[in-house]
CSV table of C-alpha atoms in Angstrom, one decimal:
chain,number,residue,atom,x,y,z
A,29,MET,CA,27.0,-8.1,16.3
A,30,ILE,CA,26.4,-9.0,12.6
A,31,LYS,CA,29.3,-10.9,11.6
A,32,THR,CA,31.1,-10.3,7.2
A,33,MET,CA,31.1,-13.5,5.1
A,34,ALA,CA,35.0,-12.7,5.7
A,35,GLU,CA,34.9,-13.8,9.4
A,36,LEU,CA,32.0,-16.6,8.6
A,37,ALA,CA,34.1,-18.3,5.9
A,38,ALA,CA,37.6,-18.0,8.2
A,39,GLN,CA,35.4,-19.8,10.9
A,40,GLY,CA,34.6,-22.1,7.9
A,41,GLU,CA,30.5,-21.7,8.7
A,42,THR,CA,28.3,-20.8,6.1
A,43,PRO,CA,25.2,-18.4,7.0
A,44,GLU,CA,21.7,-19.5,6.0
A,45,VAL,CA,21.5,-16.3,3.6
A,46,LEU,CA,23.6,-13.2,2.8
A,47,PHE,CA,21.9,-9.5,3.5
A,48,TRP,CA,22.8,-6.8,0.9
A,49,VAL,CA,22.6,-3.8,2.2
A,50,GLY,CA,23.0,-1.7,-0.9
A,51,CYS,CA,24.3,2.0,-0.7
A,52,ALA,CA,21.1,3.9,0.8
A,53,GLY,CA,21.8,1.3,3.8
A,54,SER,CA,25.0,1.9,4.2
A,55,PHE,CA,25.3,5.7,3.6
A,56,ASP,CA,22.1,7.2,4.0
A,57,ASP,CA,21.0,7.7,7.9
A,58,ARG,CA,17.4,7.4,7.6
A,59,ALA,CA,17.4,3.9,6.0
A,60,LYS,CA,19.7,2.7,8.1
A,61,ARG,CA,17.9,2.7,10.7
A,62,ILE,CA,15.3,0.6,8.3
A,63,ILE,CA,18.3,-1.8,8.1
A,64,LYS,CA,18.8,-2.0,11.9
A,65,ALA,CA,15.0,-2.7,12.7
A,66,PHE,CA,15.5,-5.2,9.7
A,67,ALA,CA,18.6,-7.1,11.1
A,68,HIS,CA,17.0,-6.7,14.3
A,69,LEU,CA,14.1,-9.1,13.3
A,70,LEU,CA,16.7,-11.5,11.6
A,71,GLN,CA,17.7,-11.8,15.0
A,72,LYS,CA,14.8,-12.5,16.6
A,73,ALA,CA,13.7,-15.0,14.3
A,74,GLY,CA,17.1,-16.6,14.5
A,75,VAL,CA,18.3,-16.4,11.0
A,76,ARG,CA,21.9,-17.3,10.6
A,77,PHE,CA,22.9,-14.6,8.2
A,78,ALA,CA,25.9,-12.3,7.4
A,79,VAL,CA,26.6,-9.4,5.6
A,80,LEU,CA,29.9,-8.3,3.2
A,81,GLY,CA,31.1,-5.5,5.2
A,82,THR,CA,33.5,-3.5,3.3
A,83,GLU,CA,33.6,-6.1,-0.1
A,84,GLU,CA,30.0,-5.3,-1.4
A,85,SER,CA,30.0,-2.4,-3.9
A,86,CYS,CA,26.9,-0.9,-6.0
A,87,THR,CA,25.0,-3.5,-8.1
A,88,GLY,CA,25.2,-1.0,-10.8
A,89,ASP,CA,21.8,-0.4,-10.7
A,90,PRO,CA,21.8,3.4,-10.8
A,91,ALA,CA,24.2,3.6,-13.7
A,92,LYS,CA,22.3,1.0,-15.6
A,93,ARG,CA,19.5,3.2,-15.6
A,94,ALA,CA,21.1,6.2,-16.3
A,95,GLY,CA,22.5,4.1,-19.4
A,96,ASN,CA,26.2,3.2,-18.3
A,97,GLU,CA,26.0,0.0,-19.5
A,98,PHE,CA,29.9,-0.7,-19.3
A,99,LEU,CA,29.6,0.6,-15.8
A,100,PHE,CA,27.0,-1.1,-14.5
A,101,GLN,CA,28.9,-4.7,-16.0
A,102,MET,CA,32.1,-3.6,-14.5
A,103,GLN,CA,30.3,-3.2,-11.1
A,104,ALA,CA,28.5,-6.6,-11.3
A,105,MET,CA,30.7,-8.7,-12.6
A,106,MET,CA,33.1,-7.2,-9.5
A,107,ASN,CA,30.4,-8.2,-7.1
A,108,ILE,CA,29.7,-11.2,-8.9
A,109,GLU,CA,33.4,-12.8,-8.4
A,110,VAL,CA,32.6,-12.0,-4.8
A,111,LEU,CA,29.2,-13.3,-4.4
A,112,ASN,CA,30.3,-16.6,-6.4
A,113,SER,CA,34.1,-16.6,-4.1
A,114,TYR,CA,31.7,-17.7,-1.1
A,115,GLN,CA,29.1,-19.8,-3.1
A,116,VAL,CA,26.4,-17.6,-1.9
A,117,THR,CA,22.7,-18.7,-3.0
A,118,LYS,CA,20.2,-16.8,-1.1
A,119,ILE,CA,21.0,-13.1,-0.8
A,120,VAL,CA,17.8,-10.9,0.6
A,121,THR,CA,18.2,-7.1,0.9
A,122,THR,CA,15.2,-4.0,1.6
A,123,CYS,CA,16.0,-2.2,-1.5
A,124,PRO,CA,14.0,-3.1,-4.4
A,125,HIS,CA,16.4,-1.6,-6.7
A,126,CYS,CA,19.3,-4.3,-5.4
A,127,PHE,CA,16.3,-7.0,-5.6
A,128,ASN,CA,15.6,-6.4,-9.4
A,129,THR,CA,19.5,-5.7,-10.0
A,130,LEU,CA,20.6,-8.8,-8.6
A,131,LYS,CA,17.7,-11.1,-9.7
A,132,ASN,CA,17.3,-10.3,-13.1
A,133,GLU,CA,19.8,-9.3,-14.2
A,134,TYR,CA,22.8,-10.4,-12.7
A,135,PRO,CA,22.0,-14.1,-14.0
A,136,ALA,CA,23.2,-13.4,-17.3
A,137,LEU,CA,26.5,-12.4,-16.0
A,138,GLY,CA,27.2,-15.2,-14.2
A,139,GLY,CA,25.3,-14.5,-11.3
A,140,ASN,CA,22.6,-17.2,-10.0
A,141,TYR,CA,21.4,-16.4,-6.9
A,142,GLU,CA,17.6,-16.6,-5.4
A,143,VAL,CA,16.8,-12.9,-4.0
A,144,MET,CA,13.9,-12.2,-1.9
A,145,HIS,CA,13.0,-8.8,-0.9
A,146,HIS,CA,12.6,-8.5,3.0
A,147,THR,CA,9.3,-8.2,2.6
A,148,GLN,CA,9.0,-11.6,1.4
A,149,LEU,CA,11.3,-13.3,3.9
A,150,LEU,CA,9.8,-12.0,6.8
A,151,LYS,CA,6.2,-13.3,5.4
A,152,THR,CA,7.8,-16.6,5.4
A,153,LEU,CA,9.3,-16.5,8.3
A,154,ILE,CA,6.1,-15.3,9.9
A,155,ASP,CA,4.1,-18.5,8.3
A,156,GLU,CA,7.3,-20.7,9.4
A,157,GLY,CA,6.6,-20.0,12.7
A,158,ARG,CA,10.0,-18.4,13.2
A,159,LEU,CA,8.7,-15.0,13.6
A,160,THR,CA,6.1,-13.6,16.1
A,161,VAL,CA,4.7,-10.6,15.0
A,162,GLU,CA,3.2,-7.6,18.2
A,163,THR,CA,0.8,-5.3,17.4
A,164,GLY,CA,1.8,-3.4,19.8
A,165,THR,CA,2.4,0.5,19.0
A,166,PHE,CA,0.3,0.5,15.3
A,167,LYS,CA,-2.6,-2.0,16.1
A,168,GLY,CA,-5.4,0.1,14.7
A,169,LYS,CA,-3.6,3.0,12.9
A,170,ARG,CA,-4.6,4.0,9.7
A,171,ILE,CA,-2.0,3.1,7.4
A,172,THR,CA,-1.5,3.6,3.0
A,173,PHE,CA,1.7,1.3,1.7
A,174,HIS,CA,3.5,3.1,-1.7
A,175,ASP,CA,4.1,0.1,-3.9
A,176,PRO,CA,8.2,0.8,-5.2
A,177,CYS,CA,8.3,0.4,-8.5
A,178,TYR,CA,10.9,-2.4,-8.7
A,179,LEU,CA,8.7,-5.0,-6.6
A,180,GLY,CA,5.5,-3.8,-7.6
A,181,ARG,CA,5.0,-3.3,-11.4
A,182,ALA,CA,8.5,-5.1,-11.9
A,183,ASN,CA,8.3,-8.3,-10.1
A,184,LYS,CA,4.9,-8.4,-9.5
A,185,VAL,CA,5.2,-8.8,-5.5
A,186,TYR,CA,2.1,-6.9,-4.2
A,187,ASN,CA,0.8,-9.0,-1.4
A,188,ALA,CA,3.9,-9.6,0.8
A,189,PRO,CA,3.6,-6.3,2.2
A,190,ARG,CA,0.2,-6.0,2.5
A,191,GLU,CA,0.1,-9.3,4.8
A,192,LEU,CA,2.7,-7.8,6.9
A,193,LEU,CA,0.8,-4.8,7.7
A,194,SER,CA,-2.2,-7.4,8.3
A,195,ARG,CA,-0.6,-9.3,10.8
A,196,LEU,CA,-0.1,-6.2,12.5
A,197,GLU,CA,-3.5,-5.3,13.0
A,198,VAL,CA,-3.5,-1.9,11.1
A,199,ASP,CA,-6.9,-0.2,9.3
A,200,LEU,CA,-5.2,-1.0,6.2
A,201,VAL,CA,-6.7,2.2,3.7
A,202,GLU,CA,-5.2,2.2,-0.5
A,203,MET,CA,-4.7,4.4,-2.9
A,204,LYS,CA,-6.3,4.9,-5.8
A,205,LYS,CA,-3.6,4.0,-7.5
A,206,CYS,CA,-2.5,1.0,-5.7
A,207,LYS,CA,-0.6,-2.0,-7.1
A,208,SER,CA,-0.1,-2.2,-11.1
A,209,ARG,CA,-1.6,1.2,-11.4
A,210,ALA,CA,0.7,2.9,-8.6
A,211,MET,CA,2.7,5.8,-9.4
A,212,CYS,CA,6.1,6.1,-9.6
A,213,CYS,CA,7.9,8.7,-5.9
A,214,GLY,CA,9.6,10.0,-8.3
A,215,ALA,CA,13.6,8.5,-7.5
A,216,GLY,CA,13.6,5.8,-9.9
A,217,GLY,CA,15.8,5.1,-12.9
A,218,ALA,CA,18.7,7.4,-11.3
A,219,GLN,CA,16.7,10.5,-10.8
A,220,MET,CA,17.4,10.3,-7.1
A,221,PHE,CA,20.8,11.4,-8.1
A,222,LYS,CA,19.6,14.3,-10.2
A,223,GLU,CA,17.3,17.8,-9.9
A,224,ALA,CA,14.2,17.3,-11.1
A,225,GLU,CA,13.1,18.3,-14.6
A,226,LYS,CA,11.0,21.1,-15.9
A,227,GLY,CA,7.6,20.8,-15.2
A,228,ASP,CA,4.2,21.7,-12.6
A,229,LYS,CA,5.6,19.6,-9.5
A,230,GLU,CA,7.3,17.6,-8.6
A,231,ILE,CA,6.6,13.5,-9.0
A,232,ASN,CA,6.7,12.5,-5.2
A,233,VAL,CA,5.2,15.5,-4.1
A,234,LEU,CA,2.1,15.1,-6.3
A,235,ARG,CA,2.5,11.2,-5.8
A,236,THR,CA,2.4,12.7,-1.5
A,237,GLU,CA,-0.6,14.4,-2.3
A,238,GLN,CA,-2.9,10.7,-3.7
A,239,ALA,CA,-1.2,9.4,-0.3
A,240,LEU,CA,-2.6,12.1,1.3
A,241,GLU,CA,-6.3,11.9,0.0
A,242,VAL,CA,-6.7,8.8,2.3
A,243,ARG,CA,-6.4,10.9,5.2
A,244,PRO,CA,-3.5,8.2,6.3
A,245,ASP,CA,-1.8,8.3,10.1
A,246,ILE,CA,1.4,6.7,8.4
A,247,ILE,CA,2.8,5.9,5.2
A,248,ALA,CA,4.5,2.5,4.9
A,249,THR,CA,7.2,1.9,2.0
A,250,ALA,CA,9.3,-1.4,1.7
A,251,CYS,CA,12.2,1.0,-0.7
A,252,PRO,CA,14.8,3.3,1.1
A,253,PHE,CA,14.7,5.9,-1.7
A,254,CYS,CA,10.9,5.6,-0.9
A,255,ASN,CA,10.9,6.3,1.9
A,256,THR,CA,13.0,9.5,1.9
A,257,MET,CA,10.6,10.8,-1.2
A,258,MET,CA,7.6,9.9,0.4
A,259,THR,CA,9.2,12.3,3.3
A,260,ASP,CA,10.3,15.2,1.8
A,261,GLY,CA,7.0,14.9,-0.1
A,262,VAL,CA,5.3,15.4,3.2
A,263,LYS,CA,7.7,18.2,4.8
A,264,THR,CA,6.4,20.2,1.6
A,265,LYS,CA,2.9,19.8,2.2
A,266,GLU,CA,3.7,20.4,5.6
A,267,LYS,CA,2.1,17.8,7.2
A,268,GLU,CA,5.4,16.2,9.2
A,269,THR,CA,3.8,16.1,12.8
A,270,GLN,CA,0.4,14.9,11.2
A,271,VAL,CA,1.8,11.9,9.3
A,272,LYS,CA,4.6,9.8,9.9
A,273,ILE,CA,7.2,7.4,7.1
A,274,TYR,CA,8.2,4.2,8.2
A,275,ASP,CA,9.7,1.1,6.3
A,276,ILE,CA,7.9,-1.4,7.5
A,277,ALA,CA,10.4,-3.8,9.1
A,278,GLU,CA,10.5,-0.4,11.1
A,279,LEU,CA,6.8,-1.1,11.8
A,280,MET,CA,7.6,-4.5,12.6
A,281,ALA,CA,10.6,-4.5,14.9
A,282,ASN,CA,8.1,-1.9,16.6
A,283,GLU,CA,10.3,-1.0,19.2
A,284,ASN,CA,11.4,2.5,20.1
A,285,THR,CA,14.8,1.8,20.2
A,286,ILE,CA,14.8,0.8,17.0
A,287,LEU,CA,12.4,3.0,15.9
């Protein structure tokens, strides 16, 4: 059972890290599986962590990207007040949007924390010997990795997710547009929550086509929004029986009970 910050505070305890679940991980059924897989890995590594539970609110990222700076600051300051009340210093999240906002935009409003993306923390745990990777199901599978915008181009985190995939002994095949040249899945900038604008093709379909060009068995993601968009893209191309979409945490958890 995962404890909340309030429960630990009542016991006079402090966790090693706060796990920021995010809106997708809280409400989207597919994203909940990613959260479950990552929490499983943290427990396996013996990491003392906690969540905010009902005290967690949206970081304000969608509001800011949609142009509502006032709403963003309201949401951010409310979260910062909660985080600072628990004297939080270290945060990990599976969402690059939350990662970017907490890391780069909260300091200006009084929220100064060490913020890590889950792929960064998982790599650290492996390097420290606290987490052991079992190749299992995905060994030798042909996998391509889609770089999330707010993890890759915005924060220059390219190596951590790829090093995790290499530990799984998969056959990593890169898309022509990868790393700093990677294309958005189509969900960023609050586009996830609005209808597509006029054009010849949906962005997620175009990005999925780029992934399918390298003939992968699996498209690996590190963002719940990317996961949704790539999944929809694969369905649009009618390839859902041949190509699967998994977050890196799910690949590492590597258990049917998790997946």
